[in-house]
GROMACS .gro file of C-alpha atoms in nm:
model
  295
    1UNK     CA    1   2.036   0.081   0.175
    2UNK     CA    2   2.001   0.250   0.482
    3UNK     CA    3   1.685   0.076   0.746
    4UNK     CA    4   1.324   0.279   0.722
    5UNK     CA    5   1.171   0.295   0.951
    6UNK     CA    6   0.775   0.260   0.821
    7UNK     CA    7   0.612   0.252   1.134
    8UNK     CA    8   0.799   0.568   1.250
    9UNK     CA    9   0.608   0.762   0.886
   10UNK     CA   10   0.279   0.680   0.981
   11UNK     CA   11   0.305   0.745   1.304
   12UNK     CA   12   0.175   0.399   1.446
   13UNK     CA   13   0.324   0.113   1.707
   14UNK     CA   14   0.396  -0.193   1.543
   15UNK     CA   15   0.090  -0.371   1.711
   16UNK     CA   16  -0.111  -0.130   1.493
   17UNK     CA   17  -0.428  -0.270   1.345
   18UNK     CA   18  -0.462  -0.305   0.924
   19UNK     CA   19  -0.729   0.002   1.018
   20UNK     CA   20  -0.523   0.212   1.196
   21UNK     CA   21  -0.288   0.215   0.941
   22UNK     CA   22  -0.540   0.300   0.659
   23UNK     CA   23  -0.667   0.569   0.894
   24UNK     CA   24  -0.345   0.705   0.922
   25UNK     CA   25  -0.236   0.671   0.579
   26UNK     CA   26  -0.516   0.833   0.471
   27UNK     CA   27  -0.499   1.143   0.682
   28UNK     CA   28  -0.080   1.216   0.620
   29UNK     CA   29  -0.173   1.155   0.246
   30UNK     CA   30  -0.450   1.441   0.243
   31UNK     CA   31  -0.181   1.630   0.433
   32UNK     CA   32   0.102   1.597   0.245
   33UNK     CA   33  -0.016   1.528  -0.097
   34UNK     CA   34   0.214   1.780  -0.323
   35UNK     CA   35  -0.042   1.982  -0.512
   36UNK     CA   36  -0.162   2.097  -0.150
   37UNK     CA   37   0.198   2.216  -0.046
   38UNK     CA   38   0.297   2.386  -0.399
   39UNK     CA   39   0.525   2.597  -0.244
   40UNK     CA   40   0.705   2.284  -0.033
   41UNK     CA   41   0.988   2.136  -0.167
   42UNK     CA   42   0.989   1.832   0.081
   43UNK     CA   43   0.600   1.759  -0.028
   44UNK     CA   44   0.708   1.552  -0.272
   45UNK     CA   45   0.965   1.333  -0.124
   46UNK     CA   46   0.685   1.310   0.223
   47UNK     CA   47   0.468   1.179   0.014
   48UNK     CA   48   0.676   0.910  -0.168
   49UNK     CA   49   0.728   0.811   0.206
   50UNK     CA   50   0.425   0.784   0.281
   51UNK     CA   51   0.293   0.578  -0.028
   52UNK     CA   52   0.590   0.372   0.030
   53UNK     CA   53   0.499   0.299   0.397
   54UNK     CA   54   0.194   0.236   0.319
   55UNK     CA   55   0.213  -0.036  -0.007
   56UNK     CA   56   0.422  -0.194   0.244
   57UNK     CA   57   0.227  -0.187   0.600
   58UNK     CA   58  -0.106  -0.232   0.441
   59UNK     CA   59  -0.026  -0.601   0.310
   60UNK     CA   60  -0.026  -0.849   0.561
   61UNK     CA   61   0.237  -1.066   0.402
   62UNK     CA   62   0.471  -0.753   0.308
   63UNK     CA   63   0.435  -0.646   0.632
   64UNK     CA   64   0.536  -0.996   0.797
   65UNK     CA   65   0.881  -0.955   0.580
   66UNK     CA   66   0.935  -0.616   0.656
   67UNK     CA   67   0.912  -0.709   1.008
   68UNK     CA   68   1.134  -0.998   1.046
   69UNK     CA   69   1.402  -0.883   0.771
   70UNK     CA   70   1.392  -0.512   0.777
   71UNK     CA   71   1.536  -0.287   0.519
   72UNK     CA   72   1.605  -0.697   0.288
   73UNK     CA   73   1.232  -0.756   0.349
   74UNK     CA   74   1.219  -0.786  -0.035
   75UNK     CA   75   1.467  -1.061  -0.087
   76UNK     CA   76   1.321  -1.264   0.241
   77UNK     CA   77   1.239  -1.594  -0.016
   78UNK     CA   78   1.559  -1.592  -0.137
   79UNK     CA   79   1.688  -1.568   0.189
   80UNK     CA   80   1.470  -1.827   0.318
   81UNK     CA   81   1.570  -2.099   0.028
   82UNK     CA   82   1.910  -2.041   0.062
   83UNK     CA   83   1.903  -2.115   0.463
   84UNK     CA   84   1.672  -2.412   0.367
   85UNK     CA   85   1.901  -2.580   0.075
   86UNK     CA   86   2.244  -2.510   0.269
   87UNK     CA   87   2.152  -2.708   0.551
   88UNK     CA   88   2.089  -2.398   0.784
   89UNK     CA   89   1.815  -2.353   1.019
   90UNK     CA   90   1.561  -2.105   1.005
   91UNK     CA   91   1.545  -1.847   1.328
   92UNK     CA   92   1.213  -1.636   1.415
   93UNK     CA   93   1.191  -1.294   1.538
   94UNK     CA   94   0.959  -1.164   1.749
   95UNK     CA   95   1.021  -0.815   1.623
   96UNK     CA   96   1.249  -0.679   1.415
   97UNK     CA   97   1.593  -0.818   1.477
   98UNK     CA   98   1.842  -0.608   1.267
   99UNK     CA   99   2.069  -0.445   1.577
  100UNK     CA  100   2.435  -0.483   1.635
  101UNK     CA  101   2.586  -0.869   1.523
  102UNK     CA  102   2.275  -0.955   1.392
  103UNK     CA  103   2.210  -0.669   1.128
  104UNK     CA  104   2.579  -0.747   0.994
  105UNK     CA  105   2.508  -1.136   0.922
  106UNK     CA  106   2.187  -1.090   0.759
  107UNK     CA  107   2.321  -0.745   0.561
  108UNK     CA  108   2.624  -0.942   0.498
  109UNK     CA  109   2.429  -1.259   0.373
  110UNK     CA  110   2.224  -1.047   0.137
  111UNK     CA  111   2.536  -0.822  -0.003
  112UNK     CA  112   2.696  -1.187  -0.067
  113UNK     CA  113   2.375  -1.342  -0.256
  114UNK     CA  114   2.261  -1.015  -0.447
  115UNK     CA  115   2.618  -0.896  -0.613
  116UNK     CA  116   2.851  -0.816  -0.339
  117UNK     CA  117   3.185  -0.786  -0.275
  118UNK     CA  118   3.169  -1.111  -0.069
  119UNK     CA  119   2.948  -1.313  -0.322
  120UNK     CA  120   3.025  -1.550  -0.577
  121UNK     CA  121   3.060  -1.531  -0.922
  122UNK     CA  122   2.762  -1.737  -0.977
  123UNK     CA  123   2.547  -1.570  -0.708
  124UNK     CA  124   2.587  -1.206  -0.856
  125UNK     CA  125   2.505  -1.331  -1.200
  126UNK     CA  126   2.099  -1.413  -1.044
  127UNK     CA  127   1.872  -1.145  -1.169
  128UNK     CA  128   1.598  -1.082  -0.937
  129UNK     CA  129   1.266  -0.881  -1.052
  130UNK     CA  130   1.206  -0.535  -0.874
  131UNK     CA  131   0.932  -0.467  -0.620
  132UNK     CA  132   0.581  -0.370  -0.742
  133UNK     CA  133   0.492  -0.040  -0.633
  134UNK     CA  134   0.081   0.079  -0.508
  135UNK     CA  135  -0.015   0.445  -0.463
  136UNK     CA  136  -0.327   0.643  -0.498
  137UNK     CA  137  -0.388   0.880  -0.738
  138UNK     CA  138  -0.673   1.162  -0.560
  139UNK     CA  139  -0.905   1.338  -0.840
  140UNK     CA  140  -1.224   1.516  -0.835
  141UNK     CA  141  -1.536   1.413  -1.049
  142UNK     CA  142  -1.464   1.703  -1.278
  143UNK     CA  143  -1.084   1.634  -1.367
  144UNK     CA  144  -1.160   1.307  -1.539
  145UNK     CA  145  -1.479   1.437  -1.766
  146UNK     CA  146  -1.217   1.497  -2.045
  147UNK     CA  147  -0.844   1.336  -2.099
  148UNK     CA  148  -0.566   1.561  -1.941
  149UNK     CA  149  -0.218   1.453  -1.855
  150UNK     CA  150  -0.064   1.450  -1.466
  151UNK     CA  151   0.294   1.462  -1.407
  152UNK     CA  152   0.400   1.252  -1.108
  153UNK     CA  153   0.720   1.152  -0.876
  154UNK     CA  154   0.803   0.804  -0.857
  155UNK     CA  155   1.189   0.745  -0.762
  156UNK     CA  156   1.280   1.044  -0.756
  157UNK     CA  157   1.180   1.085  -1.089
  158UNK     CA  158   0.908   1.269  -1.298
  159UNK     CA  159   0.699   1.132  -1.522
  160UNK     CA  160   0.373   1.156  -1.748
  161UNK     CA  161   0.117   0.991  -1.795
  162UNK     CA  162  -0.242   1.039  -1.944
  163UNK     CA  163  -0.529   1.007  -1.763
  164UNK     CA  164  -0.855   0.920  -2.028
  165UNK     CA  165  -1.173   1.067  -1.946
  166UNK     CA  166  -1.448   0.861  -1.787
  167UNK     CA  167  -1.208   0.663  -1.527
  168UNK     CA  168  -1.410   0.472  -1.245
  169UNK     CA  169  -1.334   0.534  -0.859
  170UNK     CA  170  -1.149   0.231  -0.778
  171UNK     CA  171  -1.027   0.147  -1.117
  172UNK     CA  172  -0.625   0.075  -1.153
  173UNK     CA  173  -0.436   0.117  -1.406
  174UNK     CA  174  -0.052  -0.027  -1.441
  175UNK     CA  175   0.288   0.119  -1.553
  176UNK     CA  176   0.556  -0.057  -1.646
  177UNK     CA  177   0.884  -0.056  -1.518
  178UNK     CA  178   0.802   0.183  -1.291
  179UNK     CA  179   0.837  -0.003  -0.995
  180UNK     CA  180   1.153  -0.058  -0.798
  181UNK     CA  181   1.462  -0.173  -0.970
  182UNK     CA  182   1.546  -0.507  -1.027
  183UNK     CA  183   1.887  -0.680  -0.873
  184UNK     CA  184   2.127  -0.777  -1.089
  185UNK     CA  185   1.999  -0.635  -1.438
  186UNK     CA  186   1.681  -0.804  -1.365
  187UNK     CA  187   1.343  -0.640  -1.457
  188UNK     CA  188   1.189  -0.323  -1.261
  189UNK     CA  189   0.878  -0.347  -1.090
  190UNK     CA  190   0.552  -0.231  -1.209
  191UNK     CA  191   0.375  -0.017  -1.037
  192UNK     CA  192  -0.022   0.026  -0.981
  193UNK     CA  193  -0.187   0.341  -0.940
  194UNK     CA  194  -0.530   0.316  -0.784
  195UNK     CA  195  -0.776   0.603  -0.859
  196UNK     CA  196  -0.985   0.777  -0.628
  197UNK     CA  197  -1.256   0.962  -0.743
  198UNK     CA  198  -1.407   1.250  -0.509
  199UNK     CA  199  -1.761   1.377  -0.610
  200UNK     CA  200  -1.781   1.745  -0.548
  201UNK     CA  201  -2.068   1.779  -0.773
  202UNK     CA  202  -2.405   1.859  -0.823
  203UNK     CA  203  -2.470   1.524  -1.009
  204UNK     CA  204  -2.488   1.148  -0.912
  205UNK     CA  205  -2.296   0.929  -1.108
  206UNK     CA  206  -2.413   0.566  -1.205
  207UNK     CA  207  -2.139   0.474  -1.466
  208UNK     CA  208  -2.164   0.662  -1.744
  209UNK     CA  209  -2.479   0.861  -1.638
  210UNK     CA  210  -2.529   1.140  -1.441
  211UNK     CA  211  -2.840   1.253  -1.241
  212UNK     CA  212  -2.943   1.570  -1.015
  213UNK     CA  213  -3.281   1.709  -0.843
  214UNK     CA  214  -3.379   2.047  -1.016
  215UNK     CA  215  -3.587   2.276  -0.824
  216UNK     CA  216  -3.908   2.467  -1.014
  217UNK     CA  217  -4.096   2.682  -0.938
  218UNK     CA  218  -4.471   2.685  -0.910
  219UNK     CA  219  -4.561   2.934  -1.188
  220UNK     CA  220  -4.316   2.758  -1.413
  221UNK     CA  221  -4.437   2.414  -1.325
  222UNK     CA  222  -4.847   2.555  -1.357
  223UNK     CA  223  -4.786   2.719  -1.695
  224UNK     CA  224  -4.441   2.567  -1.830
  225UNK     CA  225  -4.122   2.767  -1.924
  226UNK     CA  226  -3.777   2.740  -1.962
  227UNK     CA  227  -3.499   2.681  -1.741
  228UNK     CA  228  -3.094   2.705  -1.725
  229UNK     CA  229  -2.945   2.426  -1.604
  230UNK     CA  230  -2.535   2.373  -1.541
  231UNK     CA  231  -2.411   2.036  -1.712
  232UNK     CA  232  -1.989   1.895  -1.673
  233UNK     CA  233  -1.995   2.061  -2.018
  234UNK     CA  234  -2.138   2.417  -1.955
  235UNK     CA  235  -2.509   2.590  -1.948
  236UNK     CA  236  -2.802   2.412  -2.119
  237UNK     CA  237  -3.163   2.548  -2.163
  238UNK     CA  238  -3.458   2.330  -2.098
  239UNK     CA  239  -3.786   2.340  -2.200
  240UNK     CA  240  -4.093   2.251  -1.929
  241UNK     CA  241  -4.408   2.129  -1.994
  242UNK     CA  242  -4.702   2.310  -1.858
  243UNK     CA  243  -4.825   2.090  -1.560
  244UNK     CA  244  -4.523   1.929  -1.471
  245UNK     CA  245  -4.576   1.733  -1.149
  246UNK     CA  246  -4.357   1.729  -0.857
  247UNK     CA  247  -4.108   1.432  -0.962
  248UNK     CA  248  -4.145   1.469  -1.312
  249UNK     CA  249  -3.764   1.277  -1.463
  250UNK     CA  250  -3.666   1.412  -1.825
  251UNK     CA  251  -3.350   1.287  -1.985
  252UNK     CA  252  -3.077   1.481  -2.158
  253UNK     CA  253  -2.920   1.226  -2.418
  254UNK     CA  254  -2.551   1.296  -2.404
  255UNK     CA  255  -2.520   1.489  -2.188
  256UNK     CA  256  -2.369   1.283  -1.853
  257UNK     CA  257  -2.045   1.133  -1.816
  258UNK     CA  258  -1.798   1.035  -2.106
  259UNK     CA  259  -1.788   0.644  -2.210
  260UNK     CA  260  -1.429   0.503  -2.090
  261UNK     CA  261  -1.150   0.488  -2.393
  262UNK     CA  262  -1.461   0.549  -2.639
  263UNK     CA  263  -1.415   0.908  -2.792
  264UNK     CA  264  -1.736   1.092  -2.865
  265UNK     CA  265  -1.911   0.889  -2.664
  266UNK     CA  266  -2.106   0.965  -2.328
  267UNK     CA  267  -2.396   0.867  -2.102
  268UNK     CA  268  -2.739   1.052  -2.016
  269UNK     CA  269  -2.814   1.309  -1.762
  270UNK     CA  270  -3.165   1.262  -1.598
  271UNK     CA  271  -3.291   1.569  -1.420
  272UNK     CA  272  -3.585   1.538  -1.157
  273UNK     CA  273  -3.778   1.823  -1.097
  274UNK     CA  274  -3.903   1.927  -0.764
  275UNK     CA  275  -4.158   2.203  -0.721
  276UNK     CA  276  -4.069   2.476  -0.481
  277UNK     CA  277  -4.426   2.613  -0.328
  278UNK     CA  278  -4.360   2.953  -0.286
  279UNK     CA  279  -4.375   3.129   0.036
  280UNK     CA  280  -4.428   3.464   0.232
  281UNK     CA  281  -4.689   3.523   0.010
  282UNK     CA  282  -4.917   3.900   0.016
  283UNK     CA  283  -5.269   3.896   0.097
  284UNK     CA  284  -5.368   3.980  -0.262
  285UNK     CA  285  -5.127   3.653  -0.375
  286UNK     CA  286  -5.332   3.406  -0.101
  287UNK     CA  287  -5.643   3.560  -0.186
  288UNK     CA  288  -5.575   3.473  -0.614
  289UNK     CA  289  -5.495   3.139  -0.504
  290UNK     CA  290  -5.829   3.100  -0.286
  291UNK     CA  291  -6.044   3.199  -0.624
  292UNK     CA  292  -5.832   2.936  -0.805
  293UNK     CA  293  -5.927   2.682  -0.562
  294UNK     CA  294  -6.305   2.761  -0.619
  295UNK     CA  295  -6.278   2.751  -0.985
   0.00000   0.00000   0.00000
């Protein structure tokens, strides 16, 4: 397997801070995430990158590995307990030491204990479990209100999965063998998708309710009406009470956000109203309102 270089992806020196590397992530993400380059074939295979760069720079002890071991990072215990129990002693890098003479005896060391050419019998018959992978999985508020399906890279490789409605910013969710592969007809890695949820509503969410300011107007709130009001699931009228105040919360039963693996079910959607006073208002409007402040 040919050396990575993660640092290089991001776009960051090696001294780079844990923040600095979430800052960067973050912004070649947004930038290459596939659905905003349809029409780029490399998008994909960026991105993978990326994620990959990330899962790896982001955790301290990863990281630590990576830099001491370089493209074996992942089999640096091994590596480690087979110095330790044959006697050898452990060196320390100051950065990462895989040039020239060097590369070849740890490449060579790792070829011989995972299954190659130079190992033993015994050695290549060790199964070691794969790498867990971590990416991000960017959705608005919208595209989780009902269950859809995604279809997503990983490897090289495309698969499916099913996202069910009512998913929390934050929440992770786990697929199986989906990781990297494992050595020696050992297991793959799992890997962890983390979902985050951008708002680009109207609404607040609070679990599985929703809430939003409505504004009414005088005459409406005076004599009481009815109003239109958008909801995740289309129009909805509303009926208003003559002398609503400014402030006035009503509650829509079942009508927020949907309950999490519960079909059928879903939260509340409380609506404040706030009482637009009207403006630019005639001379024969001001005077009606100055004999309704004598009455």
């Amino acid at each position: 397997m040919d050396f990575i270089d993660y640092y290089k992806i991001l776009g960051v020196d090696k001294s780079a801070s844990q923040d600095e590397i979430k800052s960067a992530y973050r912004k070649l993400a947004r930038k290459h995430h596939p659905d905003l380059n349809p029409n780029d074939k490399e998008a994909n295979k960026r991105f993978q990158q990326i994620n990959e760069a990330n899962e790896v720079l982001s955790d301290p002890e990863k990281r630590k590995k990576y830099d001491a071991y370089g493209k074996d990072w992942q089999h640096a215990e091994q590596f480690e307990k087979a110095q330790q129990s044959s006697g050898r002693r452990s060196t320390h890098f100051s950065e990462n030491p895989f040039s020239g003479e060097e590369e070849g005896y740890f490449s060579d060391f790792f070829e011989s204990m995972f299954g190659g050419s130079r190992g033993s019998s015994r050695s290549s018959n060790v199964k070691y479990r794969g790498e867990d992978y971590n990416a991000e999985l960017h959705l608005k508020l919208a595209d989780i209100y009902k269950t859809h399906q995604q279809t997503l890279t990983v490897n090289n490789k495309k698969i499916r999965i099913t996202i069910p409605a009512g998913v929390e910013n934050g929440q992770v969710i786990k697929l199986k063998g989906h990781g990297s592969k494992g050595i020696n007809g050992g297991p793959d890695g799992d890997l962890y998708i983390t979902f985050v949820i951008a708002n680009d509503t109207m609404f607040k969410r609070d679990g599985n309710d929703l809430s939003a300011s409505i504004e009414l107007d005088l005459y409406t709130a005076v004599l009481g009406g009815e109003v239109t009001i958008d909801t995740l699931d289309g129009k909805v009228k509303l009926k208003v009470k003559p002398e609503t105040q400014n402030g006035t919360k009503v509650k829509l039963k079942g009508k927020g956000f949907p309950v999490y693996k519960s079909e059928g079910q879903f939260g509340d959607l409380y609506i404040t109203f706030t009482i637009k006073i009207p403006t630019n208002l005639t001379e024969k409007q001001k005077e009606l309102f100055k004999q309704l402040s004598t009455l």
